[in-house]
């Protein structure tokens, strides 16, 4: 379980300081799919960054099962992310001079994982291992970044607007892959999105406003799917 307790985070100082998180408490069960909704500037990305150990909170704690990552030193925190956490952003951040296989291998190497080739198959890119990013469509590039993140075998996959740069149909396809792989492999998913329709894929939907959680409810599709 991920247990976020009373987390606060502000940027800048003095008069220009802005409070991005104003006291967030949230429990996320292992193996569940959580979607975070809310208007631009409400603190969604900051919550993702703090929960995943990319940034530190000003106060409060973030526990992964028994470990409080807000107490870890820089090296330990980096190690924690390498071993436990995968990221997918709106931008794909693929290395342009590496082919699909090498881009995905990079993720695998971070976690010392030798078994990454079947992940390329699983996201539907079998046969495209030798292609370079600029030879792929946007949807394919995002699937490479999904494969790269999953090649680490992460316990938690964090996604920040993963379909923001894709058209609706392609975005849906990428999400279907993530949804299917999550059911198969059982990792935890936490996804920030502006797209209310994606919420129907989630176990839990969280709505943020002005640095606070203002609503939390069960998603729809999962209930009917089981
Ligand atoms: P989104 O709304 O899609 O989450 P933003 O455009 O708000 O993305 O932010 C993109 C990146 O810029 C994030 O990493 C965020 O932390 C950072 N960011 C957002 N607002 C500011 C700001 N005022 N100053 C510096 N960085 C910012
Ligand atoms: P969202 O993801 O919901 O768009 P963010 O978490 O990006 O919201 O931003 C929350 C608030 O924190 C906004 O006011 C934003 O401008 C500010 N902010 C985010 N990142 C930074 C940053 N790196 N530097 C300064 N301000 C930031």
Short mmCIF file of C-alpha atoms and ligand atoms in Angstrom, two decimals:
data_model
loop_
_atom_site.label_atom_id
_atom_site.label_comp_id
_atom_site.label_asym_id
_atom_site.label_seq_id
_atom_site.Cartn_x
_atom_site.Cartn_y
_atom_site.Cartn_z
CA UNK A 1 0.00 0.00 0.00
CA UNK A 2 1.07 3.58 -0.71
CA UNK A 3 0.10 5.79 2.20
CA UNK A 4 0.37 9.54 1.71
CA UNK A 5 -0.19 11.50 4.92
CA UNK A 6 -0.65 15.25 5.33
CA UNK A 7 1.67 16.09 2.46
CA UNK A 8 2.34 19.76 1.74
CA UNK A 9 4.47 21.25 -1.00
CA UNK A 10 5.06 24.84 -2.11
CA UNK A 11 7.27 26.36 -4.79
CA UNK A 12 9.27 29.57 -4.55
CA UNK A 13 9.32 31.72 -1.43
CA UNK A 14 8.07 35.01 -0.05
CA UNK A 15 5.34 36.73 -2.03
CA UNK A 16 5.91 34.68 -5.16
CA UNK A 17 5.48 31.38 -3.30
CA UNK A 18 2.65 29.12 -4.38
CA UNK A 19 1.22 26.26 -2.39
CA UNK A 20 0.88 23.36 -4.82
CA UNK A 21 -0.25 20.78 -2.23
CA UNK A 22 -2.12 21.93 0.86
CA UNK A 23 -2.32 18.80 2.97
CA UNK A 24 -2.94 15.63 0.96
CA UNK A 25 -3.77 12.30 2.59
CA UNK A 26 -4.47 9.28 0.46
CA UNK A 27 -4.16 5.50 0.59
CA UNK A 28 -3.61 3.49 -2.57
CA UNK A 29 -3.90 -0.29 -2.35
CA UNK A 30 -1.33 -2.40 -4.21
CA UNK A 31 -2.51 -3.56 -7.62
CA UNK A 32 -5.20 -0.92 -8.04
CA UNK A 33 -5.75 1.70 -10.76
CA UNK A 34 -6.16 5.27 -9.52
CA UNK A 35 -6.98 8.24 -11.72
CA UNK A 36 -6.33 11.83 -10.61
CA UNK A 37 -8.56 14.48 -12.21
CA UNK A 38 -8.67 18.22 -11.71
CA UNK A 39 -8.17 21.56 -13.47
CA UNK A 40 -4.78 22.80 -14.64
CA UNK A 41 -2.70 24.07 -11.72
CA UNK A 42 -4.63 22.07 -9.11
CA UNK A 43 -1.51 20.13 -8.07
CA UNK A 44 -1.93 16.84 -9.97
CA UNK A 45 1.61 16.70 -11.36
CA UNK A 46 3.07 17.79 -8.06
CA UNK A 47 1.21 15.02 -6.25
CA UNK A 48 2.53 12.48 -8.75
CA UNK A 49 6.08 13.80 -8.44
CA UNK A 50 6.01 13.76 -4.66
CA UNK A 51 4.29 10.37 -4.38
CA UNK A 52 6.84 8.79 -6.72
CA UNK A 53 9.89 10.29 -5.01
CA UNK A 54 10.84 12.59 -7.91
CA UNK A 55 10.36 15.56 -5.58
CA UNK A 56 10.33 15.89 -1.82
CA UNK A 57 7.38 17.21 0.14
CA UNK A 58 7.87 20.16 2.52
CA UNK A 59 6.11 18.14 5.20
CA UNK A 60 4.11 14.96 5.63
CA UNK A 61 5.07 11.38 4.85
CA UNK A 62 4.90 8.93 1.95
CA UNK A 63 5.04 5.27 2.88
CA UNK A 64 5.40 2.30 0.56
CA UNK A 65 4.32 -0.62 2.70
CA UNK A 66 6.73 -0.25 5.62
CA UNK A 67 9.17 2.21 4.05
CA UNK A 68 8.84 5.98 4.52
CA UNK A 69 10.47 7.43 1.40
CA UNK A 70 10.31 10.99 2.73
CA UNK A 71 13.12 9.98 5.12
CA UNK A 72 15.45 8.57 2.46
CA UNK A 73 18.68 10.30 1.40
CA UNK A 74 19.20 11.32 -2.23
CA UNK A 75 21.03 8.16 -3.23
CA UNK A 76 18.56 5.89 -1.51
CA UNK A 77 15.65 7.76 -3.08
CA UNK A 78 17.15 7.39 -6.56
CA UNK A 79 17.67 3.70 -5.89
CA UNK A 80 14.09 3.41 -4.65
CA UNK A 81 12.78 4.92 -7.90
CA UNK A 82 14.98 2.69 -10.05
CA UNK A 83 13.75 -0.45 -8.34
CA UNK A 84 10.11 0.35 -7.74
CA UNK A 85 8.70 3.06 -9.95
CA UNK A 86 7.99 3.51 -13.68
CA UNK A 87 7.07 6.83 -15.29
CA UNK A 88 5.20 7.78 -18.41
CA UNK A 89 4.81 11.42 -19.41
CA UNK A 90 2.96 13.27 -22.13
CA UNK A 91 6.28 13.67 -23.94
CA UNK A 92 7.76 10.29 -24.76
CA UNK A 93 11.40 11.13 -23.92
CA UNK A 94 12.72 8.40 -26.18
CA UNK A 95 16.36 8.53 -27.22
CA UNK A 96 16.26 9.37 -30.95
CA UNK A 97 19.50 7.59 -31.82
CA UNK A 98 18.45 4.30 -30.22
CA UNK A 99 16.06 1.84 -31.83
CA UNK A 100 12.97 0.41 -30.10
CA UNK A 101 14.86 -2.53 -28.64
CA UNK A 102 17.62 -0.31 -27.18
CA UNK A 103 15.18 2.24 -25.79
CA UNK A 104 13.31 -0.50 -23.95
CA UNK A 105 16.55 -2.20 -22.89
CA UNK A 106 17.56 1.07 -21.22
CA UNK A 107 14.62 0.77 -18.85
CA UNK A 108 15.35 -2.90 -18.25
CA UNK A 109 19.02 -2.19 -17.47
CA UNK A 110 18.04 0.29 -14.75
CA UNK A 111 16.49 -2.55 -12.80
CA UNK A 112 18.93 -5.26 -13.96
CA UNK A 113 16.11 -6.99 -15.81
CA UNK A 114 17.16 -9.26 -18.67
CA UNK A 115 13.65 -10.28 -19.70
CA UNK A 116 12.38 -7.26 -21.57
CA UNK A 117 11.76 -8.49 -25.09
CA UNK A 118 8.34 -9.95 -24.35
CA UNK A 119 7.23 -6.53 -23.10
CA UNK A 120 7.83 -5.15 -26.60
CA UNK A 121 5.52 -7.89 -27.90
CA UNK A 122 2.98 -7.20 -25.18
CA UNK A 123 2.55 -3.55 -26.19
CA UNK A 124 2.07 -4.60 -29.81
CA UNK A 125 5.45 -3.54 -31.18
CA UNK A 126 6.69 -7.01 -32.11
CA UNK A 127 8.54 -6.74 -35.45
CA UNK A 128 9.38 -3.06 -34.90
CA UNK A 129 12.39 -3.65 -32.63
CA UNK A 130 14.84 -2.22 -35.16
CA UNK A 131 12.85 0.97 -35.89
CA UNK A 132 13.98 4.36 -34.63
CA UNK A 133 11.57 6.74 -32.85
CA UNK A 134 11.20 9.07 -35.85
CA UNK A 135 10.04 6.09 -37.93
CA UNK A 136 7.12 5.48 -35.56
CA UNK A 137 3.70 7.12 -35.12
CA UNK A 138 2.90 9.03 -31.93
CA UNK A 139 0.92 6.11 -30.55
CA UNK A 140 3.76 3.70 -31.27
CA UNK A 141 6.28 6.02 -29.63
CA UNK A 142 4.15 6.23 -26.51
CA UNK A 143 3.89 2.43 -26.49
CA UNK A 144 7.70 2.30 -26.57
CA UNK A 145 7.78 4.52 -23.50
CA UNK A 146 5.18 2.23 -21.87
CA UNK A 147 7.39 -0.77 -22.66
CA UNK A 148 10.47 1.04 -21.35
CA UNK A 149 8.72 1.86 -18.08
CA UNK A 150 7.36 -1.68 -17.70
CA UNK A 151 10.70 -3.28 -18.57
CA UNK A 152 11.84 -2.15 -15.12
CA UNK A 153 9.18 -4.41 -13.68
CA UNK A 154 7.94 -1.56 -11.47
CA UNK A 155 5.67 -2.05 -8.52
CA UNK A 156 4.00 1.26 -9.35
CA UNK A 157 3.48 2.91 -12.72
CA UNK A 158 2.95 6.68 -12.63
CA UNK A 159 1.49 8.33 -15.72
CA UNK A 160 1.17 12.09 -16.22
CA UNK A 161 -1.19 12.87 -19.10
CA UNK A 162 0.03 9.84 -21.07
CA UNK A 163 -2.40 10.42 -23.94
CA UNK A 164 -2.17 14.22 -24.01
CA UNK A 165 -0.27 14.27 -27.30
CA UNK A 166 -2.32 11.55 -28.99
CA UNK A 167 -5.61 11.63 -30.87
CA UNK A 168 -8.52 10.03 -29.06
CA UNK A 169 -8.47 6.67 -30.82
CA UNK A 170 -4.72 6.18 -30.48
CA UNK A 171 -4.87 7.31 -26.87
CA UNK A 172 -7.56 4.74 -26.19
CA UNK A 173 -5.40 2.03 -27.73
CA UNK A 174 -2.42 2.92 -25.54
CA UNK A 175 -4.63 2.95 -22.45
CA UNK A 176 -6.09 -0.43 -23.36
CA UNK A 177 -2.57 -1.86 -23.42
CA UNK A 178 -1.79 -0.36 -20.04
CA UNK A 179 -5.08 -1.62 -18.61
CA UNK A 180 -4.50 -5.14 -19.97
CA UNK A 181 -0.90 -5.30 -18.77
CA UNK A 182 -1.91 -4.03 -15.36
CA UNK A 183 -4.46 -6.84 -14.99
CA UNK A 184 -1.90 -9.36 -16.23
CA UNK A 185 1.09 -8.24 -14.17
CA UNK A 186 -0.69 -6.77 -11.16
CA UNK A 187 1.30 -3.56 -10.70
CA UNK A 188 -0.23 -0.39 -9.24
CA UNK A 189 -1.24 2.42 -11.61
CA UNK A 190 -1.60 6.10 -10.69
CA UNK A 191 -2.56 8.30 -13.63
CA UNK A 192 -3.07 12.04 -14.00
CA UNK A 193 -5.42 13.05 -16.79
CA UNK A 194 -7.75 15.80 -17.97
CA UNK A 195 -9.89 13.20 -19.69
CA UNK A 196 -12.96 12.34 -17.62
CA UNK A 197 -13.67 9.32 -19.85
CA UNK A 198 -10.48 7.61 -18.70
CA UNK A 199 -11.86 7.59 -15.18
CA UNK A 200 -14.18 4.75 -16.20
CA UNK A 201 -11.11 2.48 -16.36
CA UNK A 202 -10.12 3.19 -12.77
CA UNK A 203 -10.80 1.48 -9.46
CA UNK A 204 -10.61 4.85 -7.72
CA UNK A 205 -11.05 8.39 -9.00
CA UNK A 206 -9.62 11.35 -7.13
CA UNK A 207 -10.51 14.92 -7.98
CA UNK A 208 -8.18 17.74 -6.97
CA UNK A 209 -8.68 21.47 -6.73
CA UNK A 210 -6.30 24.14 -5.41
CA UNK A 211 -3.88 21.65 -3.91
CA UNK A 212 -6.50 19.57 -2.11
CA UNK A 213 -8.44 16.38 -2.74
CA UNK A 214 -12.04 17.51 -3.07
CA UNK A 215 -13.63 14.23 -4.13
CA UNK A 216 -12.90 10.49 -4.16
CA UNK A 217 -15.11 7.81 -5.66
CA UNK A 218 -15.04 4.32 -7.18
CA UNK A 219 -14.54 4.06 -10.96
CA UNK A 220 -17.08 2.31 -13.17
CA UNK A 221 -15.75 -0.21 -15.68
CA UNK A 222 -13.74 -2.39 -13.33
CA UNK A 223 -16.77 -3.25 -11.28
CA UNK A 224 -18.72 -4.48 -14.26
CA UNK A 225 -15.68 -6.21 -15.80
CA UNK A 226 -15.13 -8.54 -12.87
P1 LIG B 1 0.18 19.92 -16.61
O1 LIG B 1 -0.84 20.98 -16.34
O2 LIG B 1 -0.02 19.22 -17.93
O3 LIG B 1 0.40 19.00 -15.48
P2 LIG B 1 2.09 22.04 -16.56
O4 LIG B 1 2.23 22.69 -17.90
O5 LIG B 1 1.32 22.67 -15.48
O6 LIG B 1 1.61 20.58 -16.84
O7 LIG B 1 3.55 21.75 -15.98
C1 LIG B 1 4.55 21.10 -16.72
C2 LIG B 1 5.81 21.03 -15.88
O8 LIG B 1 6.22 22.35 -15.48
C3 LIG B 1 5.61 20.26 -14.59
O9 LIG B 1 6.78 19.48 -14.37
C4 LIG B 1 5.46 21.29 -13.51
O10 LIG B 1 6.00 20.84 -12.29
C5 LIG B 1 6.27 22.45 -14.07
N1 LIG B 1 5.66 23.73 -13.71
C6 LIG B 1 4.35 24.00 -13.63
N2 LIG B 1 4.14 25.26 -13.26
C7 LIG B 1 5.37 25.80 -13.10
C8 LIG B 1 5.83 27.09 -12.72
N3 LIG B 1 5.00 28.07 -12.40
N4 LIG B 1 7.15 27.29 -12.66
C9 LIG B 1 8.00 26.31 -12.97
N5 LIG B 1 7.63 25.07 -13.33
C10 LIG B 1 6.33 24.83 -13.40
P1 LIG B 2 -1.47 20.40 -12.43
O1 LIG B 2 -0.63 19.19 -12.69
O2 LIG B 2 -2.78 20.07 -11.78
O3 LIG B 2 -1.63 21.27 -13.63
P2 LIG B 2 0.84 21.31 -11.00
O4 LIG B 2 1.11 20.32 -9.94
O5 LIG B 2 1.65 21.30 -12.25
O6 LIG B 2 -0.70 21.28 -11.33
O7 LIG B 2 0.98 22.75 -10.37
C1 LIG B 2 0.36 23.13 -9.13
C2 LIG B 2 0.80 24.54 -8.79
O8 LIG B 2 2.18 24.56 -8.48
C3 LIG B 2 0.60 25.54 -9.93
O9 LIG B 2 0.29 26.79 -9.34
C4 LIG B 2 1.96 25.56 -10.59
O10 LIG B 2 2.18 26.79 -11.25
C5 LIG B 2 2.88 25.39 -9.40
N1 LIG B 2 4.13 24.69 -9.77
C6 LIG B 2 4.23 23.40 -10.17
N2 LIG B 2 5.50 23.07 -10.41
C7 LIG B 2 6.24 24.18 -10.15
C8 LIG B 2 7.62 24.47 -10.18
N3 LIG B 2 8.52 23.56 -10.54
N4 LIG B 2 8.01 25.73 -9.84
C9 LIG B 2 7.09 26.65 -9.46
N5 LIG B 2 5.78 26.44 -9.39
C10 LIG B 2 5.34 25.22 -9.73
#
